[in-house]
Coordinates of C-alpha atoms and ligand atoms in Angstrom, one line a residue:
X1361 CA 84.2 186.9 88.5
X1362 CA 86.2 183.8 88.6
X1363 CA 89.2 184.2 86.0
X1364 CA 90.9 180.9 85.8
X1365 CA 94.7 181.3 85.9
X1366 CA 97.0 179.7 83.9
X1367 CA 98.2 177.6 86.9
X1368 CA 94.3 176.1 86.9
X1369 CA 93.9 175.5 83.7
X1370 CA 97.3 173.6 83.8
X1371 CA 96.1 171.7 86.3
X1372 CA 92.4 170.7 85.2
X1373 CA 94.5 169.6 82.0
X1374 CA 96.9 167.6 84.0
X1375 CA 93.7 165.9 85.9
X1376 CA 91.7 165.2 83.0
X1377 CA 94.8 163.4 81.2
X1378 CA 95.2 161.5 84.4
X1379 CA 91.6 160.4 84.4
X1380 CA 91.8 160.1 80.7
X1381 CA 94.8 157.9 81.0
X1382 CA 93.3 155.6 83.7
X1383 CA 90.3 155.1 81.9
X1384 CA 92.2 153.9 78.9
X1385 CA 94.3 151.5 81.1
X1386 CA 92.5 148.5 82.5
X1387 CA 90.2 149.6 85.3
X1388 CA 90.6 147.1 87.3
X1389 CA 94.0 148.1 88.4
X1390 CA 93.7 151.7 90.3
X1391 CA 96.6 154.3 90.2
X1392 CA 98.9 154.1 93.4
X1393 CA 98.1 157.6 94.9
X1394 CA 101.9 158.9 96.0
X1395 CA 103.0 161.1 98.5
X1396 CA 105.4 163.5 97.0
X1397 CA 107.8 165.7 98.7
X1398 CA 110.1 168.5 98.4
X1399 CA 113.5 167.9 100.1
X1400 CA 113.8 171.2 102.4
X1401 CA 117.4 170.8 104.1
X1402 CA 120.4 171.1 102.6
X1403 CA 121.6 168.1 101.8
X1404 CA 119.9 164.3 102.9
X1405 CA 121.7 161.1 102.2
X1406 CA 119.6 158.3 100.5
X1407 CA 120.7 154.8 102.0
X1408 CA 120.7 151.4 100.7
X1409 CA 118.7 149.9 103.2
X1410 CA 116.8 151.9 106.3
X1411 CA 118.9 152.8 108.7
X1412 CA 122.4 154.1 109.5
X1413 CA 124.3 150.9 108.8
X1414 CA 123.7 150.8 105.3
X1415 CA 125.7 152.4 102.3
X1416 CA 124.3 156.1 100.9
X1417 CA 123.8 155.8 97.2
X1418 CA 123.4 159.2 96.8
X1419 CA 122.6 162.7 97.9
X1420 CA 119.4 164.9 97.8
X1421 CA 119.7 168.5 97.8
X1422 CA 117.2 171.1 98.8
X1423 CA 114.3 171.7 96.4
X1424 CA 114.8 167.9 95.0
X1425 CA 111.6 166.0 94.3
X1426 CA 110.8 162.2 96.0
X1427 CA 108.5 160.3 96.4
X1428 CA 107.2 158.2 99.3
X1429 CA 106.9 154.2 98.4
X1430 CA 107.0 152.7 102.0
X1431 CA 107.9 153.3 105.9
X1432 CA 110.0 151.5 108.2
X1433 CA 111.4 152.0 111.5
X1434 CA 110.6 156.0 110.6
X1435 CA 112.6 155.7 107.6
X1436 CA 111.0 156.3 104.4
X1437 CA 111.3 154.4 101.0
X1438 CA 111.3 157.0 98.4
X1439 CA 111.6 156.9 94.4
X1440 CA 113.8 159.5 93.3
X1441 CA 113.3 161.3 90.1
X1442 CA 116.0 159.1 88.7
X1443 CA 113.9 156.3 89.4
X1444 CA 116.4 155.0 91.6
X1445 CA 114.9 153.7 95.2
X1446 CA 116.4 154.3 98.3
X1447 CA 116.1 155.4 102.2
X1448 CA 116.1 158.5 104.2
X1449 CA 115.4 159.1 107.6
X1450 CA 112.3 160.2 108.0
X1451 CA 113.0 163.1 110.5
X1452 CA 115.4 164.9 108.0
X1453 CA 112.1 165.5 105.9
X1454 CA 109.4 168.2 106.5
X1455 CA 106.2 166.6 105.7
X1456 CA 103.1 166.2 107.4
X1457 CA 102.0 162.6 106.9
X1458 CA 103.0 160.0 104.4
X1459 CA 102.0 156.5 104.3
X1460 CA 102.5 153.2 101.9
X1461 CA 99.2 152.4 102.4
X1462 CA 97.5 153.8 99.0
X1463 CA 100.1 151.8 97.4
X1464 CA 98.2 148.7 95.3
X1465 CA 98.5 145.1 96.3
X1466 CA 98.1 142.9 92.9
X1467 CA 98.7 139.5 91.9
X1468 CA 100.5 138.6 88.5
X1469 CA 98.2 136.7 86.4
X1470 CA 100.4 135.1 83.0
X1471 CA 102.9 132.8 83.6
X1472 CA 106.6 133.7 83.7
X1473 CA 106.3 137.5 83.5
X1474 CA 109.4 139.9 82.6
X1475 CA 110.6 142.4 85.6
X1476 CA 112.1 145.1 83.4
X1477 CA 114.2 147.8 84.7
X1478 CA 112.6 150.7 82.6
X1479 CA 109.0 150.6 81.1
X1480 CA 110.1 149.2 78.0
X1481 CA 110.3 145.8 76.2
X1482 CA 114.0 146.2 75.3
X1483 CA 114.7 147.1 78.6
X1484 CA 117.2 144.9 80.6
X1485 CA 115.4 141.9 82.7
X1486 CA 115.9 142.4 86.0
X1487 CA 113.9 138.6 87.0
X1488 CA 111.2 136.4 86.5
X1489 CA 107.9 136.9 88.3
X1490 CA 105.5 133.6 88.6
X1491 CA 102.3 133.4 88.3
X1492 CA 100.2 134.3 91.2
X1493 CA 103.0 135.9 92.9
X1494 CA 102.1 138.9 94.8
X1495 CA 103.3 142.3 94.2
X1496 CA 103.1 145.8 95.4
X1497 CA 102.7 148.2 92.7
X1498 CA 104.1 152.2 93.6
X1499 CA 103.4 153.6 90.5
X1500 CA 102.1 153.4 87.0
X1501 CA 102.5 154.9 83.6
X1502 CA 101.5 154.2 80.1
X1503 CA 100.4 150.7 80.5
X1504 CA 103.5 149.8 82.7
X1505 CA 103.1 149.2 87.0
X1506 CA 106.0 150.0 88.7
X1507 CA 106.4 147.2 91.3
X1508 CA 108.8 146.4 94.3
X1509 CA 111.0 143.8 93.8
X1510 CA 114.1 142.5 95.4
X1511 CA 114.7 145.4 97.9
X1512 CA 114.4 148.1 94.6
X1513 CA 111.7 148.5 91.7
X1514 CA 111.2 147.1 88.5
X1515 CA 108.3 147.4 85.9
X1516 CA 105.8 145.3 84.6
X1517 CA 103.4 145.4 82.1
X1518 CA 99.9 146.7 83.6
X1519 CA 97.9 143.7 82.3
X1520 CA 99.9 141.3 83.8
X1521 CA 98.9 142.3 87.3
X1522 CA 95.3 142.1 88.8
X1523 CA 94.4 144.0 91.6
X1524 CA 93.7 142.7 95.0
X1525 CA 90.6 143.7 96.7
X1526 CA 92.5 145.1 99.8
X1527 CA 91.4 144.7 103.2
X1528 CA 92.0 148.0 105.0
X1529 CA 95.5 149.4 106.3
X1530 CA 97.2 146.7 108.8
X1531 CA 98.1 149.5 110.9
X1532 CA 94.5 149.7 112.1
X1533 CA 94.9 146.5 113.8
X1534 CA 97.9 147.8 116.2
X1535 CA 96.8 147.8 119.9
X1536 CA 97.5 151.3 121.3
X1537 CA 99.7 151.4 124.3
X1538 CA 100.4 154.1 126.9
X1539 CA 103.7 156.1 127.4
X1540 CA 103.1 157.8 131.2
X1541 CA 105.9 159.9 130.4
X1542 CA 104.5 162.0 127.8
X1543 CA 102.3 164.3 129.1
X1544 CA 101.3 166.9 125.5
X1545 CA 102.4 167.1 122.3
X1546 CA 103.5 169.9 119.9
X1547 CA 102.9 169.7 116.3
X1548 CA 106.0 170.6 114.2
X1549 CA 104.1 171.0 111.0
X1550 CA 101.3 172.6 109.5
X1551 CA 98.0 170.9 108.2
X1552 CA 98.9 168.0 110.1
X1553 CA 95.4 165.5 109.8
X1554 CA 93.7 164.4 112.9
X1555 CA 92.5 161.0 111.6
X1556 CA 89.7 158.4 113.0
X1557 CA 92.2 155.5 113.2
X1558 CA 95.9 154.9 113.2
X1559 CA 96.8 154.9 109.4
X1560 CA 96.8 157.2 106.9
X1561 CA 92.9 155.1 105.6
X1562 CA 91.6 156.8 108.6
X1563 CA 89.2 159.7 107.6
X1564 CA 90.0 162.8 108.5
X1565 CA 88.5 164.6 111.4
X1566 CA 90.1 167.8 111.6
X1567 CA 93.1 169.6 109.8
X1568 CA 95.6 170.8 112.7
X1569 CA 98.2 173.9 112.2
X1570 CA 101.5 174.4 113.3
X1571 CA 102.2 174.7 117.4
X1572 CA 98.8 173.0 118.0
X1573 CA 98.9 171.6 121.4
X1574 CA 97.4 168.2 121.7
X1575 CA 97.1 166.3 125.1
X1576 CA 98.8 162.8 124.5
X1577 CA 96.2 159.7 125.4
X1578 CA 98.2 156.6 123.7
X1579 CA 100.7 155.2 121.4
X1580 CA 99.8 153.3 118.4
X1581 CA 102.4 151.9 116.2
X1582 CA 103.7 155.2 114.4
X1583 CA 100.7 157.3 115.5
X1584 CA 100.0 159.3 119.0
X1585 CA 96.0 159.2 119.8
X1586 CA 95.3 162.6 120.9
X1587 CA 93.1 165.3 122.2
X1588 CA 92.6 168.5 120.9
X1589 CA 91.4 171.5 123.2
X1590 CA 88.1 171.5 121.5
X1591 CA 87.6 167.9 122.7
X1592 CA 87.9 166.1 119.2
X1593 CA 90.3 162.7 119.6
X1594 CA 91.8 161.0 117.0
X1595 CA 95.2 160.2 115.7
X1596 CA 98.3 162.2 114.4
X1597 CA 101.3 160.7 112.6
X1598 CA 104.1 160.8 115.3
X1599 CA 106.6 162.7 113.1
X1600 CA 104.7 165.7 112.9
X1601 CA 104.4 165.8 116.5
X1602 CA 107.1 166.4 119.8
X1603 CA 106.5 165.2 122.8
X1604 CA 106.2 167.9 125.7
X1605 CA 109.5 167.6 127.2
X1606 CA 111.4 167.5 123.7
X1607 CA 112.8 170.1 121.8
X1608 CA 111.7 170.7 117.9
X1609 CA 113.5 168.8 115.5
X1610 CA 115.9 170.9 113.2
X1611 CA 116.4 170.8 109.6
X1612 CA 120.2 170.0 109.3
X1613 CA 122.7 169.1 106.3
X1614 CA 123.3 165.4 105.9
X1615 CA 125.7 164.0 108.7
X1616 CA 126.0 160.5 110.0
X1617 CA 124.6 161.2 113.8
X1618 CA 121.7 163.4 112.3
X1619 CA 120.7 160.1 110.3
X1620 CA 121.0 158.1 113.4
X1621 CA 118.7 157.2 116.2
X1622 CA 119.8 157.5 119.7
X1623 CA 118.4 155.9 123.1
X1624 CA 119.1 157.7 126.3
X1625 CA 118.8 155.3 129.2
X1626 CA 118.6 157.8 132.5
X1627 CA 119.7 155.1 135.2
X1628 CA 116.6 154.2 137.7
X1629 CA 113.7 156.3 138.6
X1630 CA 110.8 156.2 140.9
X1631 CA 111.0 154.0 143.8
X1632 CA 114.7 152.8 142.8
X1633 CA 116.1 155.9 143.6
X1634 CA 120.0 154.7 142.8
X1635 CA 122.9 155.5 145.0
X1636 CA 122.9 158.4 147.3
X1637 CA 125.0 161.1 148.0
X1638 CA 126.4 162.7 151.3
X1639 CA 123.5 165.6 150.8
X1640 CA 120.8 162.6 150.5
X1641 CA 120.2 163.3 146.8
X1642 CA 119.6 160.7 144.4
X1643 CA 121.5 159.0 141.3
X1644 CA 118.4 158.9 139.7
X1645 CA 117.2 162.7 139.7
X1646 CA 121.0 163.3 138.3
X1647 CA 120.9 160.6 136.1
X1648 CA 117.7 162.4 134.4
X1649 CA 119.0 166.0 134.3
X1650 CA 122.3 164.5 132.4
X1651 CA 120.1 162.9 130.0
X1652 CA 117.7 166.0 128.9
X1653 CA 120.9 168.0 128.4
X1654 CA 122.7 165.3 126.5
X1655 CA 119.0 164.7 124.5
X1656 CA 119.0 168.4 123.7
X1657 CA 122.7 168.6 122.2
X1658 CA 121.8 165.7 120.0
X1659 CA 118.5 167.1 119.0
X1660 CA 120.5 170.1 117.9
X1661 CA 122.5 167.8 116.0
X1662 CA 119.4 166.5 114.2
X1663 CA 119.6 163.0 116.1
X1664 CA 116.3 161.3 116.9
X1665 CA 116.3 160.9 120.2
X1666 CA 114.5 158.1 122.3
X1667 CA 114.4 158.6 125.8
X1668 CA 113.9 155.4 128.4
X1669 CA 112.1 157.2 130.9
X1670 CA 111.6 161.2 130.8
X1671 CA 110.5 161.9 133.9
X1672 CA 111.1 160.5 137.3
X1673 CA 109.1 157.1 137.4
X1674 CA 110.4 153.6 137.3
X1675 CA 111.3 151.7 134.6
X1676 CA 112.5 147.9 135.1
X1677 CA 115.7 146.7 133.5
X1678 CA 114.3 145.0 130.6
X1679 CA 112.2 147.2 128.8
X1680 CA 115.3 149.7 128.5
X1681 CA 117.2 147.4 126.1
X1682 CA 114.0 146.1 124.5
X1683 CA 113.1 150.0 123.5
X1684 CA 116.5 150.3 121.4
X1685 CA 115.7 147.3 119.9
X1686 CA 112.2 148.6 119.2
X1687 CA 113.4 151.8 117.5
X1688 CA 116.3 150.2 115.8
X1689 CA 118.6 152.5 117.9
X1690 CA 122.0 153.0 116.2
X1691 CA 123.5 154.0 119.9
X1692 CA 122.0 152.9 123.5
X1693 CA 123.7 154.9 126.2
X1694 CA 123.0 154.4 129.6
X1695 CA 123.8 157.4 132.3
X1696 CA 124.8 156.6 136.5
X1697 CA 126.5 157.4 138.9
X1698 CA 129.0 155.1 140.8
X1699 CA 129.3 155.2 144.6
X1700 CA 132.0 153.5 146.8
X1701 CA 131.1 151.1 149.9
X1702 CA 132.5 154.5 152.3
X1703 CA 132.2 158.1 151.2
X1704 CA 135.0 159.7 149.3
X1705 CA 136.6 156.7 148.8
X1706 CA 136.9 157.1 145.2
X1707 CA 136.3 159.4 142.2
X1708 CA 136.2 159.5 138.2
X1709 CA 134.4 158.2 135.3
X1710 CA 134.1 154.9 134.0
X1711 CA 132.9 153.7 130.4
X1712 CA 131.4 150.1 130.5
X1713 CA 131.1 148.0 127.4
X1714 CA 129.8 144.1 127.0
X1715 CA 130.5 143.3 123.4
X1716 CA 133.6 143.7 122.0
X1717 CA 132.8 144.0 118.7
X1718 CA 129.5 145.4 119.0
X1719 CA 129.5 147.8 121.9
X1720 CA 133.7 148.4 122.4
X1721 CA 133.9 151.4 119.2
X1722 CA 131.1 153.3 120.9
X1723 CA 132.8 152.7 124.1
X1724 CA 136.0 154.2 123.1
X1725 CA 134.7 156.8 121.3
X1726 CA 132.7 158.3 123.7
X1727 CA 135.5 157.7 126.6
X1728 CA 137.9 159.5 124.3
X1729 CA 135.6 163.0 124.5
X1730 CA 135.5 162.3 128.4
X1731 CA 138.9 163.0 129.1
X1732 CA 137.7 166.9 128.5
X1733 CA 135.3 166.5 132.1
X1734 CA 137.0 167.8 135.1
X1735 CA 137.3 164.2 137.0
X1736 CA 139.4 161.5 136.5
X1737 CA 138.3 159.3 133.1
X1738 CA 139.1 155.7 134.5
X1739 CA 139.0 154.2 131.4
X1740 CA 137.2 151.6 129.1
X1741 CA 135.9 148.4 130.8
X1742 CA 134.0 145.1 130.6
X1743 CA 130.9 145.8 132.6
X1744 CA 128.4 142.9 132.8
X1745 CA 124.8 144.8 133.0
X1746 CA 121.9 143.7 131.6
X1747 CA 120.9 147.3 129.9
X1748 CA 124.3 146.0 128.0
X1749 CA 124.1 142.4 128.0
X1750 CA 120.3 142.1 126.7
X1751 CA 120.8 144.8 124.2
X1752 CA 121.0 144.0 120.4
X1753 CA 122.2 147.5 119.5
X1754 CA 125.4 149.1 120.2
X1755 CA 125.3 149.8 123.7
X1756 CA 127.6 151.7 126.2
X1757 CA 127.1 152.4 130.2
X1758 CA 128.7 155.7 131.3
X1759 CA 129.5 156.4 135.4
X1760 CA 129.9 160.0 135.3
X1761 CA 131.4 160.1 138.8
X1762 CA 130.8 159.1 142.6
X1763 CA 128.3 160.5 144.0
X1764 CA 129.5 159.9 147.4
X1765 CA 132.6 161.4 147.0
X1766 CA 132.3 165.0 147.8
X1767 CA 134.4 166.5 145.1
X1768 CA 133.1 164.5 142.3
X1769 CA 129.4 165.6 143.8
X1770 CA 130.4 169.1 143.3
X1771 CA 130.7 168.4 139.4
X1772 CA 127.9 166.3 139.3
X1773 CA 125.3 168.6 140.4
X1774 CA 126.2 171.7 138.5
X1775 CA 125.1 172.8 135.1
X1776 CA 128.5 173.1 133.8
X1777 CA 129.7 169.4 134.3
X1778 CA 126.6 168.2 132.9
X1779 CA 127.0 170.3 129.9
X1780 CA 130.3 169.6 129.2
X1781 CA 129.3 165.6 129.5
X1782 CA 126.4 166.4 126.6
X1783 CA 129.1 168.1 124.3
X1784 CA 131.5 165.2 125.0
X1785 CA 128.8 162.7 123.9
X1786 CA 127.6 164.8 121.2
X1787 CA 131.6 165.1 119.8
X1788 CA 131.7 160.8 120.5
X1789 CA 128.8 160.1 118.8
X1790 CA 129.6 162.1 115.7
X1791 CA 133.2 161.0 115.3
X1792 CA 132.1 156.8 116.3
X1793 CA 129.4 157.8 113.2
X1794 CA 131.9 158.9 110.7
Ligands
LIG1280 ZN1 123.3 153.4 138.9

């Protein structure tokens, strides 16, 4: 026998109220369907903009509810329960799939419409909207629409907005590209939707459970094209899945490193083997080993880590700073090993920067920690390297010892030396982002 629970009755009542409300409102404007998420980390910073460079305006605590308005550079623009608007790093929130695609576009249909701070006539006026201005409606209640307005939100009477016939989500036009270093993906969230196109508008082909292993096919914007074990192909949001070589993300307390996007660049790769040791081993092998240790350490700290290569493959120089720009890296760290013209001529580590204001503070912060290494610290120097010169993001290049020096080499190929490097970079970044 079916016994409706109190909860269910409540839900039915709520739903009928919502539908009653919307039918009373002008039928041309649909309710923007919003995704509400609950904060699971102990604290998460809310910033004024989508990146670490913006000031913190509030902090969220475990259990707080927020509504996602839009997404940019893997950051979510969110509406807090106080109706304030801010940004949080998407990787610090547990959620399966968020998109702004359900927001409604509209046009102001009246001259000089006032944008109000609150949904009330006597509320403060934030500005005026001209007739035919396009607005994004993020929420509606009691005849008022909340719209995006000058990097925050404002309220406008819903009657002054005419809904636009929206063409489908723009992300569907993104051309997939293949990242050959990714082989497979593991879902780190439950109930992940496998969709027919790289957008939240794509129809759901399957719902996948946590820890599902997927074959990677391509990348399209913030989505991975994948194939499931039972042969279904489709798209999953990239923040629900971890590429094969990386660790699971962890839920951390808010700290600046946890909110940072770090690009780690393993020098050389593939046909470009870099410098040679006396044992005929290659620089490219050790730079990748070191990068993997650093990546694991930073991910443990909650950071969003992106690698320029994850395997022994050739990557040209220009794509490396380009990747940093694309992911809006807060820091780019290139890992190399030095060599001298003759064996056993030189020893020690060097930290290179290019831009005095952009890069040198990062170089100083990291270099200070490298004092813990068993090799001589040769200090911070200007270096005219392409990966630094062409980099729009704060960038450094670390030469972590001379590969053709027998004493340096003993350390370079040891796991304990590589682990110390990871710890030092972690500490240096933590200080740098404070
Ligand atoms: Zn090198």
